[in-house]
mmCIF file of C-alpha atoms and ligand atoms in Angstrom:
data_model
loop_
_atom_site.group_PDB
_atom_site.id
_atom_site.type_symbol
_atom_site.label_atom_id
_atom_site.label_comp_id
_atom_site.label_asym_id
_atom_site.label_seq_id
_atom_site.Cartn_x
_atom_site.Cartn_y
_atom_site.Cartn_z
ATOM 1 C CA UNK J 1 194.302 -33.795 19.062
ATOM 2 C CA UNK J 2 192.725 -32.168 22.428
ATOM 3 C CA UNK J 3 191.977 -28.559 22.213
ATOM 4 C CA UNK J 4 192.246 -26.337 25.378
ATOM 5 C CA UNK J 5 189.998 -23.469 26.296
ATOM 6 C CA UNK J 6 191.466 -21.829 29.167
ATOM 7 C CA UNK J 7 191.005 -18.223 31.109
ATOM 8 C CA UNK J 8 194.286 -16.646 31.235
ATOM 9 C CA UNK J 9 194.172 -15.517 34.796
ATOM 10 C CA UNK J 10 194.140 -19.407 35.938
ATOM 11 C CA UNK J 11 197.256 -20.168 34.499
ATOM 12 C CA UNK J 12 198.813 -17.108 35.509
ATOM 13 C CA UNK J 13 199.418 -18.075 39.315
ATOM 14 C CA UNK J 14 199.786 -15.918 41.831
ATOM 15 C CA UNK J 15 198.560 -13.053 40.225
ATOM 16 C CA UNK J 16 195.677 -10.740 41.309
ATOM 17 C CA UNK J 17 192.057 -12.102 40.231
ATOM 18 C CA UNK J 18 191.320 -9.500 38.502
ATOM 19 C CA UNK J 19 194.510 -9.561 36.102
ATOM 20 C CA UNK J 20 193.561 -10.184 32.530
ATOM 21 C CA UNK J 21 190.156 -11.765 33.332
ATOM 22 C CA UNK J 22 188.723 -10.677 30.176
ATOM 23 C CA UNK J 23 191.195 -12.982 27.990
ATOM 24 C CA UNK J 24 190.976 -16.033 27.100
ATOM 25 C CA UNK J 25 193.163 -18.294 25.423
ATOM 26 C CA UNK J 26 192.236 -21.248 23.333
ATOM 27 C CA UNK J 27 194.892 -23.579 21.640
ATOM 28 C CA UNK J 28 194.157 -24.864 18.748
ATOM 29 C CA UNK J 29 197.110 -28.074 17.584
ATOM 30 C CA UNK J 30 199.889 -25.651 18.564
ATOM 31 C CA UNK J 31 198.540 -21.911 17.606
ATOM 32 C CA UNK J 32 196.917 -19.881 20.248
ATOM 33 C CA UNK J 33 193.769 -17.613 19.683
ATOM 34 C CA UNK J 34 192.414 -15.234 21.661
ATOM 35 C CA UNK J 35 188.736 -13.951 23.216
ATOM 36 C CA UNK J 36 189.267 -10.655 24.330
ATOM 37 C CA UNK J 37 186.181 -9.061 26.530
ATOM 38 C CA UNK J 38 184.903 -9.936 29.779
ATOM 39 C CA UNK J 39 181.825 -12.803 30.365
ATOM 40 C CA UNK J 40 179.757 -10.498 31.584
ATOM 41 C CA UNK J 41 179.359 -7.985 28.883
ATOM 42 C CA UNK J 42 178.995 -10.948 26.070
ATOM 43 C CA UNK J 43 178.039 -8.479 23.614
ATOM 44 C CA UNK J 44 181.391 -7.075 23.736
ATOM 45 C CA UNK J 45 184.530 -9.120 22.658
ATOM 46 C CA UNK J 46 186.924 -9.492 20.154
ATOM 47 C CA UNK J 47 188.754 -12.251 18.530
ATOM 48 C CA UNK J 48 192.094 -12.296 17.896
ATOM 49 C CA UNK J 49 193.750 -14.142 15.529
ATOM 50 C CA UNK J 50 191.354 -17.438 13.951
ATOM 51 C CA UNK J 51 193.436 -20.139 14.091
ATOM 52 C CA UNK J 52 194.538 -23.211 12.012
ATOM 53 C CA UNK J 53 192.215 -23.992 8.851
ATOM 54 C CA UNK J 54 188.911 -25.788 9.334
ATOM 55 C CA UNK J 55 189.274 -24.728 13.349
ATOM 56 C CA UNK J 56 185.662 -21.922 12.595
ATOM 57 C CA UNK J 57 183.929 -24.815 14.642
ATOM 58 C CA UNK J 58 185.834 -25.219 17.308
ATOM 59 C CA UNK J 59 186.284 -21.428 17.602
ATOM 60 C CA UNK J 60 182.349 -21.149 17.767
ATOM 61 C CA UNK J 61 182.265 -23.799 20.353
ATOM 62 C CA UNK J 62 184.654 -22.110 22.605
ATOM 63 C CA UNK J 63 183.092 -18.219 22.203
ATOM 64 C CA UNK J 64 179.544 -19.764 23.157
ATOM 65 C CA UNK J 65 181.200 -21.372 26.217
ATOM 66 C CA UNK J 66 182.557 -18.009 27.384
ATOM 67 C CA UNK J 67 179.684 -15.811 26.202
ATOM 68 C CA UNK J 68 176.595 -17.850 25.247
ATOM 69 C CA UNK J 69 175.064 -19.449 22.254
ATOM 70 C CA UNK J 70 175.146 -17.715 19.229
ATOM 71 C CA UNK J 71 177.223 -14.784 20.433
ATOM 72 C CA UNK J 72 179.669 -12.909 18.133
ATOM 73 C CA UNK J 73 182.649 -10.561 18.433
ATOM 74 C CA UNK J 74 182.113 -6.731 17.293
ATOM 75 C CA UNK J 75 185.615 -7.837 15.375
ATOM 76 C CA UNK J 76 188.605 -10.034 14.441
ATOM 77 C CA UNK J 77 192.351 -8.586 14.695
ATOM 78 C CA UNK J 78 194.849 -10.459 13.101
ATOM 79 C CA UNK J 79 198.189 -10.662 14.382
ATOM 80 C CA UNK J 80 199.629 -11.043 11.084
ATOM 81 C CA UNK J 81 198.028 -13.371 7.887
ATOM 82 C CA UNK J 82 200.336 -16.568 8.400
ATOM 83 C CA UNK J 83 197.865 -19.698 7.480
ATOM 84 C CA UNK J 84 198.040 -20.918 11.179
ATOM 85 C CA UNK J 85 196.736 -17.631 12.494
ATOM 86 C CA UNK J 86 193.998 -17.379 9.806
ATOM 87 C CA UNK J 87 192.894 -20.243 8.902
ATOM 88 C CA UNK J 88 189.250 -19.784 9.985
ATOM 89 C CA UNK J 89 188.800 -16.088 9.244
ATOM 90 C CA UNK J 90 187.075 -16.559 6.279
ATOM 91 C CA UNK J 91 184.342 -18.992 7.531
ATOM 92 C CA UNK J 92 184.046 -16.993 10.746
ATOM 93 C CA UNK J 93 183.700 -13.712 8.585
ATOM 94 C CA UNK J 94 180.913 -15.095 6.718
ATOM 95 C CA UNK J 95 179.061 -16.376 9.322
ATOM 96 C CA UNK J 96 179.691 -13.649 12.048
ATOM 97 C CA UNK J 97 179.754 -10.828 9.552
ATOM 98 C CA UNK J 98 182.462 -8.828 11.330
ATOM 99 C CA UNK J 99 184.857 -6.724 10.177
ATOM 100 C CA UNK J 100 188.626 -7.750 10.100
ATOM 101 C CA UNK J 101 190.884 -5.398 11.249
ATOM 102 C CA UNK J 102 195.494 -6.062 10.481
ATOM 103 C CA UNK J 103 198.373 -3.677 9.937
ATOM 104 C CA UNK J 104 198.267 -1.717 6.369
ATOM 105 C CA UNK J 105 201.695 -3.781 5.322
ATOM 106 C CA UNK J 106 199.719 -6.831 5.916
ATOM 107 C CA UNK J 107 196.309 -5.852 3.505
ATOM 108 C CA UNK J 108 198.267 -7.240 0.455
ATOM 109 C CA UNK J 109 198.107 -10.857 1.945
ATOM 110 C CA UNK J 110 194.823 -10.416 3.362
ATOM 111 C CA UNK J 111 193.152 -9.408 0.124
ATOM 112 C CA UNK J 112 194.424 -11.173 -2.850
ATOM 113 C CA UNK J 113 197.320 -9.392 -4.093
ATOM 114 C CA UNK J 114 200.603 -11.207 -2.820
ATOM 115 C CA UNK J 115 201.606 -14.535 -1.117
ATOM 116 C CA UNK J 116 204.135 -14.601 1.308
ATOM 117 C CA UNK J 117 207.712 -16.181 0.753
ATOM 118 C CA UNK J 118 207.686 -19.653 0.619
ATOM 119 C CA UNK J 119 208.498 -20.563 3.970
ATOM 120 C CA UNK J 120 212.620 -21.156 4.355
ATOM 121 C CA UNK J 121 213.059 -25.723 5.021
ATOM 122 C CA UNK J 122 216.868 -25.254 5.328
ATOM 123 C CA UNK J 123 217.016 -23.163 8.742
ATOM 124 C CA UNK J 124 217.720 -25.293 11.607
ATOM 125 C CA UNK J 125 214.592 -25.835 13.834
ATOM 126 C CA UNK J 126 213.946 -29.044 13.869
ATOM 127 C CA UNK J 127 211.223 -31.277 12.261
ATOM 128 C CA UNK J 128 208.931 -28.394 12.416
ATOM 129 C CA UNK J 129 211.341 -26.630 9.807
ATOM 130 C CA UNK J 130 211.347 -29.553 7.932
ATOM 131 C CA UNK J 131 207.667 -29.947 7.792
ATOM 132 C CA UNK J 132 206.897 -25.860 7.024
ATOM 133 C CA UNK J 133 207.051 -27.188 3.091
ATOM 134 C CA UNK J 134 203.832 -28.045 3.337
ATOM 135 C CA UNK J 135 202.892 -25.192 5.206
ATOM 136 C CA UNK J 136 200.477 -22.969 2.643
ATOM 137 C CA UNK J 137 202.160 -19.603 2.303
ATOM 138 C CA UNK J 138 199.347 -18.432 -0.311
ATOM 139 C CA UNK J 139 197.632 -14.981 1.010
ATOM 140 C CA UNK J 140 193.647 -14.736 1.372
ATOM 141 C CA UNK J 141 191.408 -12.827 0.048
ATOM 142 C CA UNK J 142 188.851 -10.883 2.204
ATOM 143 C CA UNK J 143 187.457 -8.752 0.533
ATOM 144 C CA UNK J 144 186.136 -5.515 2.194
ATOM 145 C CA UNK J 145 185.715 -7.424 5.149
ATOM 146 C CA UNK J 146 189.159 -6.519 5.902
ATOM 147 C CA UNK J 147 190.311 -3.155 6.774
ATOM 148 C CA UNK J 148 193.689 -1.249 7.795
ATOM 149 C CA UNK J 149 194.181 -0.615 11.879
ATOM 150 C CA UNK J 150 193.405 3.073 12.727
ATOM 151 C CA UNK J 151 196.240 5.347 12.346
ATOM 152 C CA UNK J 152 196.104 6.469 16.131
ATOM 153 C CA UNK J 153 197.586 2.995 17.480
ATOM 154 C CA UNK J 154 193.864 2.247 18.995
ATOM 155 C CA UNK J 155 192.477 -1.141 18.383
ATOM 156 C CA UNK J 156 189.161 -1.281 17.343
ATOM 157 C CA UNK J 157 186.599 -2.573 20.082
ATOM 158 C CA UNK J 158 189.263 -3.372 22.187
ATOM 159 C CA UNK J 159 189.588 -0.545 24.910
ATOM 160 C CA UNK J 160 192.622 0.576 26.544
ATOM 161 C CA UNK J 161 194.384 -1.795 23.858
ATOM 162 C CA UNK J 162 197.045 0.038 22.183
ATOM 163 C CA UNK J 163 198.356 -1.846 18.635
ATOM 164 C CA UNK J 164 202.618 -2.174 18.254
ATOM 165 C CA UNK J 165 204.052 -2.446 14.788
ATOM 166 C CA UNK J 166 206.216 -5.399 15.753
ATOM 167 C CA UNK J 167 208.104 -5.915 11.950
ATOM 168 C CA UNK J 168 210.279 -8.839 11.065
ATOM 169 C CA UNK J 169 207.945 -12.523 11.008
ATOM 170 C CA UNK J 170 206.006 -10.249 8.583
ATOM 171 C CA UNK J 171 206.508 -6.870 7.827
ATOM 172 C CA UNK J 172 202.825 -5.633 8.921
ATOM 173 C CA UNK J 173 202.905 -8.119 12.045
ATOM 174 C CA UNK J 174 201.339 -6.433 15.211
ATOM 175 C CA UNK J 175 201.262 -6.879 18.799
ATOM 176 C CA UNK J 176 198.658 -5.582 21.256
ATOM 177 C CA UNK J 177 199.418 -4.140 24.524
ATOM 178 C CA UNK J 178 197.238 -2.816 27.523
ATOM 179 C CA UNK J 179 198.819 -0.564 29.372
ATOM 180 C CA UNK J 180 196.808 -0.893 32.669
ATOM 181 C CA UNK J 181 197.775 -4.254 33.666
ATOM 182 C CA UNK J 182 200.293 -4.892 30.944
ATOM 183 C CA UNK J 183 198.802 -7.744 29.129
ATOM 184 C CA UNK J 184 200.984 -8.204 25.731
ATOM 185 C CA UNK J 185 199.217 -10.208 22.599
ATOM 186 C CA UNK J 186 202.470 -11.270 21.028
ATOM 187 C CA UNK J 187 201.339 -12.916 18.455
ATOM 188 C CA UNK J 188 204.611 -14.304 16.737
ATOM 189 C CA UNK J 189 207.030 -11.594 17.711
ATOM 190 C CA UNK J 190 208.283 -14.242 20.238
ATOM 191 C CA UNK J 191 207.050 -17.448 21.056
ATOM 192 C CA UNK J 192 207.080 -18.934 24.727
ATOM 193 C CA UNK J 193 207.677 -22.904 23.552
ATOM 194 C CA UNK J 194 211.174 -24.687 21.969
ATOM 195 C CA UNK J 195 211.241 -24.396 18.256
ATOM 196 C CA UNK J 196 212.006 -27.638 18.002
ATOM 197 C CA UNK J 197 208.949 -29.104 20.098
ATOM 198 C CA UNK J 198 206.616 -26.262 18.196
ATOM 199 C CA UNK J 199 204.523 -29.203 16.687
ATOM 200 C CA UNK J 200 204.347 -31.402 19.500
ATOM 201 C CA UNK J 201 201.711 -30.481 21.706
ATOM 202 C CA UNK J 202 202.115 -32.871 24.759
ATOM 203 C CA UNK J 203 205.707 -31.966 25.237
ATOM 204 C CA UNK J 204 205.418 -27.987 24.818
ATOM 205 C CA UNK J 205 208.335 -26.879 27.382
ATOM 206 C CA UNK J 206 207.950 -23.816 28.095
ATOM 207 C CA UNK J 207 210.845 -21.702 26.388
ATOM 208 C CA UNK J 208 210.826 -18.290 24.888
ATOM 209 C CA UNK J 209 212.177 -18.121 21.483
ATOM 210 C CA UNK J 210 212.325 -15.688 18.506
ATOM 211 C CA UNK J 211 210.089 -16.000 15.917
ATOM 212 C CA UNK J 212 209.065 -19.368 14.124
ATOM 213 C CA UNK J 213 212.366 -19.236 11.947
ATOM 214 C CA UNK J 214 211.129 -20.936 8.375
ATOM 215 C CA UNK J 215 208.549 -18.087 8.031
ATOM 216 C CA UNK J 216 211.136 -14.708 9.244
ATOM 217 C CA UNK J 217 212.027 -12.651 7.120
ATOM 218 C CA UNK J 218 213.909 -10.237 8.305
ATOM 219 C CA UNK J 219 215.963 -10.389 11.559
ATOM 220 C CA UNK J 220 217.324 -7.145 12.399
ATOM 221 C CA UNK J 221 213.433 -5.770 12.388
ATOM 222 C CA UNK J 222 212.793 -9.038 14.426
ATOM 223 C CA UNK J 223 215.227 -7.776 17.142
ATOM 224 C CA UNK J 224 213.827 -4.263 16.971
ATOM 225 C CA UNK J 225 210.352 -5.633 17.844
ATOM 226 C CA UNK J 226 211.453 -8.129 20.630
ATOM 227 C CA UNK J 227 213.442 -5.085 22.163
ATOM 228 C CA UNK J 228 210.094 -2.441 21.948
ATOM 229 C CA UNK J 229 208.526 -5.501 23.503
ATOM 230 C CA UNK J 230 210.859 -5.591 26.276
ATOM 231 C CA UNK J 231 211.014 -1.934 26.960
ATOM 232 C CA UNK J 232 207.044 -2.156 27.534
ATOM 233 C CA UNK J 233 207.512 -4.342 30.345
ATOM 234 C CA UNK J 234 204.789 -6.854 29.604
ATOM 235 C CA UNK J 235 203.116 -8.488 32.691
ATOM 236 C CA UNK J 236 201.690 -11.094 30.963
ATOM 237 C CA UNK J 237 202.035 -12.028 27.360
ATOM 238 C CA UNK J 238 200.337 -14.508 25.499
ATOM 239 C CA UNK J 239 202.009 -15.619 22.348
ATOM 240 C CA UNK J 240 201.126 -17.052 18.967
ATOM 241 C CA UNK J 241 202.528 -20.341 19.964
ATOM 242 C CA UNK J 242 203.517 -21.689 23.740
ATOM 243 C CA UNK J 243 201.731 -21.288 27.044
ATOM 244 C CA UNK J 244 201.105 -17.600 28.657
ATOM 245 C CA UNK J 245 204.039 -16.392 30.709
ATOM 246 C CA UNK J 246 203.913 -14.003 33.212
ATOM 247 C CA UNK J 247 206.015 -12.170 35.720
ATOM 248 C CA UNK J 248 209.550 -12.302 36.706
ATOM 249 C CA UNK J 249 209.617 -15.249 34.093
ATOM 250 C CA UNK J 250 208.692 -12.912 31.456
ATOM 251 C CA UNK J 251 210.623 -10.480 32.662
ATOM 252 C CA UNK J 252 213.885 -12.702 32.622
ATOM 253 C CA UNK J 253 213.488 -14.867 29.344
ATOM 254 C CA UNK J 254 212.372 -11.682 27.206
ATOM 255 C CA UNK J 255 215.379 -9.362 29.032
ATOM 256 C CA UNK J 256 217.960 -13.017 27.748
ATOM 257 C CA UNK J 257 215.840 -12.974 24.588
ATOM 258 C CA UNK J 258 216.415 -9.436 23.434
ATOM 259 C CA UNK J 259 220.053 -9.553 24.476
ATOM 260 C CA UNK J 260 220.982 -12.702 22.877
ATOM 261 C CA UNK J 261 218.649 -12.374 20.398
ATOM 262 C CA UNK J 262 221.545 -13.698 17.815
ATOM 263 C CA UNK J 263 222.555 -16.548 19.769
ATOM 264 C CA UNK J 264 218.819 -17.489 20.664
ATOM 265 C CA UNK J 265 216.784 -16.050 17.587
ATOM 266 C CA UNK J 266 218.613 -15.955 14.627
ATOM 267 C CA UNK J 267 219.490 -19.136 12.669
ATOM 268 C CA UNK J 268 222.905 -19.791 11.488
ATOM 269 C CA UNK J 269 222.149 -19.851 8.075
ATOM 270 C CA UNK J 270 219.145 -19.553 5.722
ATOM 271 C CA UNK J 271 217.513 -17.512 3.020
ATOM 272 C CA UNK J 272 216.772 -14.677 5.009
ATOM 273 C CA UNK J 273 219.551 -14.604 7.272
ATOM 274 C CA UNK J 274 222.323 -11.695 6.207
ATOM 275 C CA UNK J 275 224.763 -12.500 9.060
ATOM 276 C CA UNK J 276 227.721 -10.479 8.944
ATOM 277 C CA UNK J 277 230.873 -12.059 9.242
HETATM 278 ZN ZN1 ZN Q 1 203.550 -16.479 11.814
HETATM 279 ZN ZN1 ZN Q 2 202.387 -18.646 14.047
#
């Protein structure tokens, strides 16, 4: 499986040099983290979200390519505590020593106390929908290395970064948004690649979706979030899953997104789906 490192601002064509220069993107199998912070001040970066398990390697690998050897972020921000989004965190916590900032809602997964739902196999979505039974839907347990994001809406380390309680995949799941050049970390509050080709990395179209559908659990909030999204007007957003998308082609698929967010999003039937008929 090839792993990409890439700078954001080379796949976002056309697009002023400066735009998002500080973010990288690294894909890791099919889950996207992210090094937020510019080369030049490698003393000062974050990492957000840590990837699929046993990927702490490969993370290191790609954080001493942007910033040098043995460099290491002032802190991690998780997206939400899905296993493909932290499944180096706790290696990377022990041998970075950072601390681990996610929503409030989200601590219970993140220290012990709860697993998520097991994920829903009978939603249509293809094979990946089919495969999420062996996905691990246990929580982790960090410790006091994790910690709630402040109440203000900043993100820690990460200036001009404001956090968005984006509900509904999870109910603590955040996005993070920069207002000055409207960069958008979506984490999975929409995804820019076909559900069905989620787990097949060569043929990745890109696509924006909803939400990975075996692991939603509740709709109507993931609506609401795709809609504050919108109404942010996002230049650039990288997602959990997919390529970055910028633009007018943001602008278009997350407009058709939001307003046929039943159509496009929301399965036809499953355990968390409440459609009324
Ligand atoms: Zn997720
Ligand atoms: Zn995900």
């Amino acid at each position: 499986m090839e792993d990409k490192l890439v700078p954001v601002t080379s796949v976002a064509s056309g697009m002023d040099q400066m735009f998002a220069s500080d973010i990288h993107c690294l894909t890791i199998q099919v889950v996207n983290v992210c090094f937020v912070g510019s080369k030049e001040n490698n003393h000062d970066w974050v990492l957000v979200d840590a990837g699929m398990p046993k990927s702490a390697e490969r993370i290191k690998e790609a954080a001493a390519e942007i910033y040098g050897e043995n460099s290491r972020p002032k802190a991690i921000i998780l997206t939400h505590g899905h296993f493909d989004h932290v499944g180096a965190v706790e290696e990377l916590v022990q041998e970075w020593d950072v601390p681990v900032y996610a929503h409030e809602l989200e601590m219970p997964y993140l220290s012990g106390e709860k697993d998520y739902p097991e994920p829903d196999t009978s939603v249509e979505g293809g094979l990946v929908a089919k495969m999420s039974r062996m996905f691990p839907n246990e929580g982790i347990d960090l410790g006091e290395h994790v910690q709630s994001l402040p109440e203000d809406n900043t993100v820690p380390y990460m200036e001009g970064w404001k956090w968005v309680h984006t509900p509904g995949h999870t109910e603590g799941h955040v996005s993070l948004f920069r207002e000055e050049d409207g960069a958008l970390l979506a984490g999975d509050a929409f995804i820019t690649v076909k559900q069905e080709d989620l787990v097949k990395v060569l043929t990745q179209k890109q696509e924006i979706s909803g939400p990975p559908r075996y692991l939603t659990t509740d709709w109507d909030q993931a609506w609401k979030s795709v809609h504050r999204l919108r109404s942010l007007n996002p230049k650039l957003a990288v997602t959990g899953h997919g390529f970055p998308m910028t633009g007018e082609n943001l602008k278009s698929n997350l407009e058709k997104l939001d307003n046929e967010f039943e159509q496009i999003a929301i399965p036809d039937h499953g355990r968390f789906v409440n459609r009324k008929e």
